[in-house]
Amino acid sequence: MLHRTWRRAAIAAASLLTLTLVACSEEASDAKDLSGNRAGAMADYAVGTQFTATEPLSFSILYNNHPNYPLKNEWLFWSELTKRTNVKLEPVAVPLSDYEQKRSLLVGAGDAPLIIPKTYHPAENQFVSSGAILPVSDYLDLMPNFKEKIDKWGLKPEIDTLRQSDGKFYLLPGLHEKPWQEYTVAVRTDILDELKQPVPKTWDELYTVLKAMKAKYPDSYPYSDRWSKPNPAGALLRIAGSSFGTQAGWSFQHSTWDPAAGKFVYTGATEQYKQMIQYLNKLVTEGLLDPESFTQSDEAARQKLANGKSFVITSNAQTLVNDYRPDLAKTIPGAKLVNIPLPVGPAGEINPASRLENGVMISKKARDSKNFVAMMQFIDWLYYSDAGQEFAKWGVEGTTFVKDAAGKPMPAPDVDMIGLNPKGTKHLQKDFGFANGVFAYGGKLDLVQSFFSPEELEFQKVMNTRKPVEVPPPAPLTDAEREQVSLWETPLKDYVTQNTLKFILGQRPLTEWDAYVGELKAKNADQYIEVVNKAYERFKKDNG
């Protein structure tokens, strides 16, 4: 949930009118008086303008160093970025495995770089009350591309979910024109053909398929899954949960908006969460889902698929092409694995993906820099302009990519990316630094899908015919509320996770569901939801 310290709370004896006038005055002064912070900025920067600083600038940036494409100082990305913008980025590299912990330490100590990307909401909440990060919503007038995309794509409801109790938000998220559902279920369609089974469209049909596979191959666990860490079966619970109308696994949040009731409810105690558990328990009980899916390594799951001990696995476009198909090609010639559209569950034909992605925090100390305005213009161009997004994703036309007759980007003849050009001897990420998760995300539908293979495009076409999930209303907590619920969150989440696994694996009978719900209440689940609903009502009243 969200929180924010009210800096003027100490003026408790003052009248509400006086407090309001002081707040407005201070915020206007803080946000608008930028006369001393415009060195290097463009006077005429606007949508469609190439940002180029009027003098050479350098900005520090926290860099999430991905093991699949380790940082190289000689990447074309760095030199070309400087050539286009007159800005040199100074990366503070942190290994992917330690990124969140190191980020917290640096921000907490006041040592963070000016630009702090790769932050997933609500991770920014922990830094707001200390004043360590900037209320970026105060400075949107410096970011014309960001503002235009919010307006053009109708993203205000999503942006409002980022707001703190002061009405501001502190994270600049990646913006998508359309939702992008990345994860789904991959199925061996050659086995379906052998068993004369159709491609399953629902979770119930998937159950039928798994039963048929088990009958034909009794020594198998038809569905054996990966991604068991840090959340056991995090990806499977995420996609199954969304189909059942709840939030689980990687997507777990304590509170879920109930549109019918017009209030938030505790996720792990809902009927939808119970139905998801019942379904997965049925799969485990009948030997259709490998119980080791909740503990095994990714490598073990891949080996079982490659060795024909399983036929179904949770997947996305990259793992299908980079992991599963090469594995199978070595061991089972003729095997055909396909990502099927996300199976439909009780929640109906929905696309559960958000149109917001991880984003950028700005260190509070950036506000005092003489180059602050230029830095915000630079961030706006790189992360939110059409030209900046194409550059971050594809690189330099004629060197790393070319365009076909329809204007669609495609890899240059000697460059590969996600198997789009298998004969390419150079890799767009590893050798050039483009399509880098620190810089490249969000954008127009055709840009986001420009890496997609024809079959992935077909998958997304199906998903985009489905109804988007309703965006929950904001329920930002005050600092005091945030401090209170933080004492409840870890014990509650741990208990939900432990019992979710116990129920699914049959270690606890589902007849004890009501007892489990009572145990959640004893761990303050009801008090938690009461605080959230109070925050929702307050925000609705103040911003209605």
JSON list of N, CA and C in Angstrom, two decimals, residues 36-68:
[
{"chain": "A", "resi": 36, "resn": "GLY", "atom": "N", "xyz": [17.21, 28.55, -11.08]},
{"chain": "A", "resi": 36, "resn": "GLY", "atom": "CA", "xyz": [18.62, 28.24, -10.88]},
{"chain": "A", "resi": 36, "resn": "GLY", "atom": "C", "xyz": [18.99, 26.82, -11.25]},
{"chain": "A", "resi": 37, "resn": "ASN", "atom": "N", "xyz": [18.06, 26.10, -11.92]},
{"chain": "A", "resi": 37, "resn": "ASN", "atom": "CA", "xyz": [18.28, 24.68, -12.20]},
{"chain": "A", "resi": 37, "resn": "ASN", "atom": "C", "xyz": [18.18, 24.34, -13.68]},
{"chain": "A", "resi": 38, "resn": "ARG", "atom": "N", "xyz": [18.41, 25.34, -14.55]},
{"chain": "A", "resi": 38, "resn": "ARG", "atom": "CA", "xyz": [18.17, 25.14, -15.97]},
{"chain": "A", "resi": 38, "resn": "ARG", "atom": "C", "xyz": [19.43, 25.03, -16.82]},
{"chain": "A", "resi": 39, "resn": "ALA", "atom": "N", "xyz": [20.58, 24.90, -16.19]},
{"chain": "A", "resi": 39, "resn": "ALA", "atom": "CA", "xyz": [21.82, 24.79, -16.96]},
{"chain": "A", "resi": 39, "resn": "ALA", "atom": "C", "xyz": [21.77, 23.55, -17.85]},
{"chain": "A", "resi": 40, "resn": "GLY", "atom": "N", "xyz": [22.03, 23.72, -19.11]},
{"chain": "A", "resi": 40, "resn": "GLY", "atom": "CA", "xyz": [22.04, 22.60, -20.06]},
{"chain": "A", "resi": 40, "resn": "GLY", "atom": "C", "xyz": [20.69, 22.26, -20.63]},
{"chain": "A", "resi": 41, "resn": "ALA", "atom": "N", "xyz": [19.62, 22.83, -20.09]},
{"chain": "A", "resi": 41, "resn": "ALA", "atom": "CA", "xyz": [18.26, 22.49, -20.54]},
{"chain": "A", "resi": 41, "resn": "ALA", "atom": "C", "xyz": [17.93, 23.17, -21.86]},
{"chain": "A", "resi": 42, "resn": "MET", "atom": "N", "xyz": [17.00, 22.57, -22.60]},
{"chain": "A", "resi": 42, "resn": "MET", "atom": "CA", "xyz": [16.51, 23.16, -23.84]},
{"chain": "A", "resi": 42, "resn": "MET", "atom": "C", "xyz": [15.33, 24.07, -23.55]},
{"chain": "A", "resi": 43, "resn": "ALA", "atom": "N", "xyz": [15.34, 25.27, -24.12]},
{"chain": "A", "resi": 43, "resn": "ALA", "atom": "CA", "xyz": [14.25, 26.22, -23.89]},
{"chain": "A", "resi": 43, "resn": "ALA", "atom": "C", "xyz": [12.99, 25.81, -24.64]},
{"chain": "A", "resi": 44, "resn": "ASP", "atom": "N", "xyz": [13.15, 25.08, -25.76]},
{"chain": "A", "resi": 44, "resn": "ASP", "atom": "CA", "xyz": [12.01, 24.75, -26.61]},
{"chain": "A", "resi": 44, "resn": "ASP", "atom": "C", "xyz": [11.75, 23.24, -26.68]},
{"chain": "A", "resi": 45, "resn": "TYR", "atom": "N", "xyz": [12.10, 22.52, -25.61]},
{"chain": "A", "resi": 45, "resn": "TYR", "atom": "CA", "xyz": [11.89, 21.07, -25.60]},
{"chain": "A", "resi": 45, "resn": "TYR", "atom": "C", "xyz": [10.39, 20.76, -25.59]},
{"chain": "A", "resi": 46, "resn": "ALA", "atom": "N", "xyz": [9.96, 19.85, -26.47]},
{"chain": "A", "resi": 46, "resn": "ALA", "atom": "CA", "xyz": [8.54, 19.51, -26.59]},
{"chain": "A", "resi": 46, "resn": "ALA", "atom": "C", "xyz": [8.40, 18.11, -27.17]},
{"chain": "A", "resi": 47, "resn": "VAL", "atom": "N", "xyz": [7.16, 17.63, -27.25]},
{"chain": "A", "resi": 47, "resn": "VAL", "atom": "CA", "xyz": [6.89, 16.34, -27.90]},
{"chain": "A", "resi": 47, "resn": "VAL", "atom": "C", "xyz": [7.42, 16.39, -29.33]},
{"chain": "A", "resi": 48, "resn": "GLY", "atom": "N", "xyz": [8.16, 15.37, -29.72]},
{"chain": "A", "resi": 48, "resn": "GLY", "atom": "CA", "xyz": [8.72, 15.31, -31.06]},
{"chain": "A", "resi": 48, "resn": "GLY", "atom": "C", "xyz": [10.07, 15.97, -31.21]},
{"chain": "A", "resi": 49, "resn": "THR", "atom": "N", "xyz": [10.55, 16.63, -30.14]},
{"chain": "A", "resi": 49, "resn": "THR", "atom": "CA", "xyz": [11.86, 17.29, -30.18]},
{"chain": "A", "resi": 49, "resn": "THR", "atom": "C", "xyz": [12.95, 16.32, -29.75]},
{"chain": "A", "resi": 50, "resn": "GLN", "atom": "N", "xyz": [14.04, 16.28, -30.47]},
{"chain": "A", "resi": 50, "resn": "GLN", "atom": "CA", "xyz": [15.21, 15.53, -30.03]},
{"chain": "A", "resi": 50, "resn": "GLN", "atom": "C", "xyz": [15.86, 16.28, -28.88]},
{"chain": "A", "resi": 51, "resn": "PHE", "atom": "N", "xyz": [15.93, 15.65, -27.71]},
{"chain": "A", "resi": 51, "resn": "PHE", "atom": "CA", "xyz": [16.60, 16.33, -26.61]},
{"chain": "A", "resi": 51, "resn": "PHE", "atom": "C", "xyz": [18.11, 16.30, -26.83]},
{"chain": "A", "resi": 52, "resn": "THR", "atom": "N", "xyz": [18.71, 17.45, -26.81]},
{"chain": "A", "resi": 52, "resn": "THR", "atom": "CA", "xyz": [20.16, 17.59, -26.84]},
{"chain": "A", "resi": 52, "resn": "THR", "atom": "C", "xyz": [20.55, 18.69, -25.86]},
{"chain": "A", "resi": 53, "resn": "ALA", "atom": "N", "xyz": [21.27, 18.32, -24.81]},
{"chain": "A", "resi": 53, "resn": "ALA", "atom": "CA", "xyz": [21.67, 19.30, -23.80]},
{"chain": "A", "resi": 53, "resn": "ALA", "atom": "C", "xyz": [22.50, 20.40, -24.44]},
{"chain": "A", "resi": 54, "resn": "THR", "atom": "N", "xyz": [22.33, 21.62, -23.97]},
{"chain": "A", "resi": 54, "resn": "THR", "atom": "CA", "xyz": [23.04, 22.77, -24.56]},
{"chain": "A", "resi": 54, "resn": "THR", "atom": "C", "xyz": [24.50, 22.83, -24.12]},
{"chain": "A", "resi": 55, "resn": "GLU", "atom": "N", "xyz": [24.88, 21.96, -23.21]},
{"chain": "A", "resi": 55, "resn": "GLU", "atom": "CA", "xyz": [26.29, 21.81, -22.80]},
{"chain": "A", "resi": 55, "resn": "GLU", "atom": "C", "xyz": [26.49, 20.36, -22.38]},
{"chain": "A", "resi": 56, "resn": "PRO", "atom": "N", "xyz": [27.71, 19.84, -22.42]},
{"chain": "A", "resi": 56, "resn": "PRO", "atom": "CA", "xyz": [27.93, 18.43, -22.03]},
{"chain": "A", "resi": 56, "resn": "PRO", "atom": "C", "xyz": [27.54, 18.21, -20.56]},
{"chain": "A", "resi": 57, "resn": "LEU", "atom": "N", "xyz": [26.75, 17.16, -20.34]},
{"chain": "A", "resi": 57, "resn": "LEU", "atom": "CA", "xyz": [26.29, 16.84, -18.99]},
{"chain": "A", "resi": 57, "resn": "LEU", "atom": "C", "xyz": [26.57, 15.39, -18.67]},
{"chain": "A", "resi": 58, "resn": "SER", "atom": "N", "xyz": [26.63, 15.08, -17.38]},
{"chain": "A", "resi": 58, "resn": "SER", "atom": "CA", "xyz": [26.74, 13.67, -16.96]},
{"chain": "A", "resi": 58, "resn": "SER", "atom": "C", "xyz": [25.84, 13.46, -15.75]},
{"chain": "A", "resi": 59, "resn": "PHE", "atom": "N", "xyz": [25.17, 12.31, -15.74]},
{"chain": "A", "resi": 59, "resn": "PHE", "atom": "CA", "xyz": [24.27, 11.95, -14.65]},
{"chain": "A", "resi": 59, "resn": "PHE", "atom": "C", "xyz": [24.59, 10.55, -14.17]},
{"chain": "A", "resi": 60, "resn": "SER", "atom": "N", "xyz": [24.60, 10.37, -12.87]},
{"chain": "A", "resi": 60, "resn": "SER", "atom": "CA", "xyz": [24.81, 9.03, -12.31]},
{"chain": "A", "resi": 60, "resn": "SER", "atom": "C", "xyz": [23.50, 8.25, -12.36]},
{"chain": "A", "resi": 61, "resn": "ILE", "atom": "N", "xyz": [23.61, 6.95, -12.60]},
{"chain": "A", "resi": 61, "resn": "ILE", "atom": "CA", "xyz": [22.42, 6.10, -12.70]},
{"chain": "A", "resi": 61, "resn": "ILE", "atom": "C", "xyz": [22.71, 4.74, -12.07]},
{"chain": "A", "resi": 62, "resn": "LEU", "atom": "N", "xyz": [21.77, 4.25, -11.26]},
{"chain": "A", "resi": 62, "resn": "LEU", "atom": "CA", "xyz": [21.91, 2.91, -10.69]},
{"chain": "A", "resi": 62, "resn": "LEU", "atom": "C", "xyz": [21.63, 1.91, -11.80]},
{"chain": "A", "resi": 63, "resn": "TYR", "atom": "N", "xyz": [22.55, 0.96, -11.98]},
{"chain": "A", "resi": 63, "resn": "TYR", "atom": "CA", "xyz": [22.47, 0.08, -13.14]},
{"chain": "A", "resi": 63, "resn": "TYR", "atom": "C", "xyz": [22.30, -1.37, -12.68]},
{"chain": "A", "resi": 64, "resn": "ASN", "atom": "N", "xyz": [21.18, -1.96, -13.09]},
{"chain": "A", "resi": 64, "resn": "ASN", "atom": "CA", "xyz": [20.87, -3.36, -12.78]},
{"chain": "A", "resi": 64, "resn": "ASN", "atom": "C", "xyz": [21.62, -4.24, -13.78]},
{"chain": "A", "resi": 65, "resn": "ASN", "atom": "N", "xyz": [22.71, -4.87, -13.32]},
{"chain": "A", "resi": 65, "resn": "ASN", "atom": "CA", "xyz": [23.61, -5.60, -14.22]},
{"chain": "A", "resi": 65, "resn": "ASN", "atom": "C", "xyz": [23.11, -7.02, -14.43]},
{"chain": "A", "resi": 66, "resn": "HIS", "atom": "N", "xyz": [22.52, -7.25, -15.61]},
{"chain": "A", "resi": 66, "resn": "HIS", "atom": "CA", "xyz": [21.87, -8.53, -15.90]},
{"chain": "A", "resi": 66, "resn": "HIS", "atom": "C", "xyz": [22.91, -9.55, -16.37]},
{"chain": "A", "resi": 67, "resn": "PRO", "atom": "N", "xyz": [22.90, -10.76, -15.80]},
{"chain": "A", "resi": 67, "resn": "PRO", "atom": "CA", "xyz": [23.90, -11.77, -16.19]},
{"chain": "A", "resi": 67, "resn": "PRO", "atom": "C", "xyz": [23.80, -12.21, -17.64]},
{"chain": "A", "resi": 68, "resn": "ASN", "atom": "N", "xyz": [22.63, -12.03, -18.26]},
{"chain": "A", "resi": 68, "resn": "ASN", "atom": "CA", "xyz": [22.49, -12.44, -19.67]},
{"chain": "A", "resi": 68, "resn": "ASN", "atom": "C", "xyz": [23.17, -11.47, -20.63]}
]
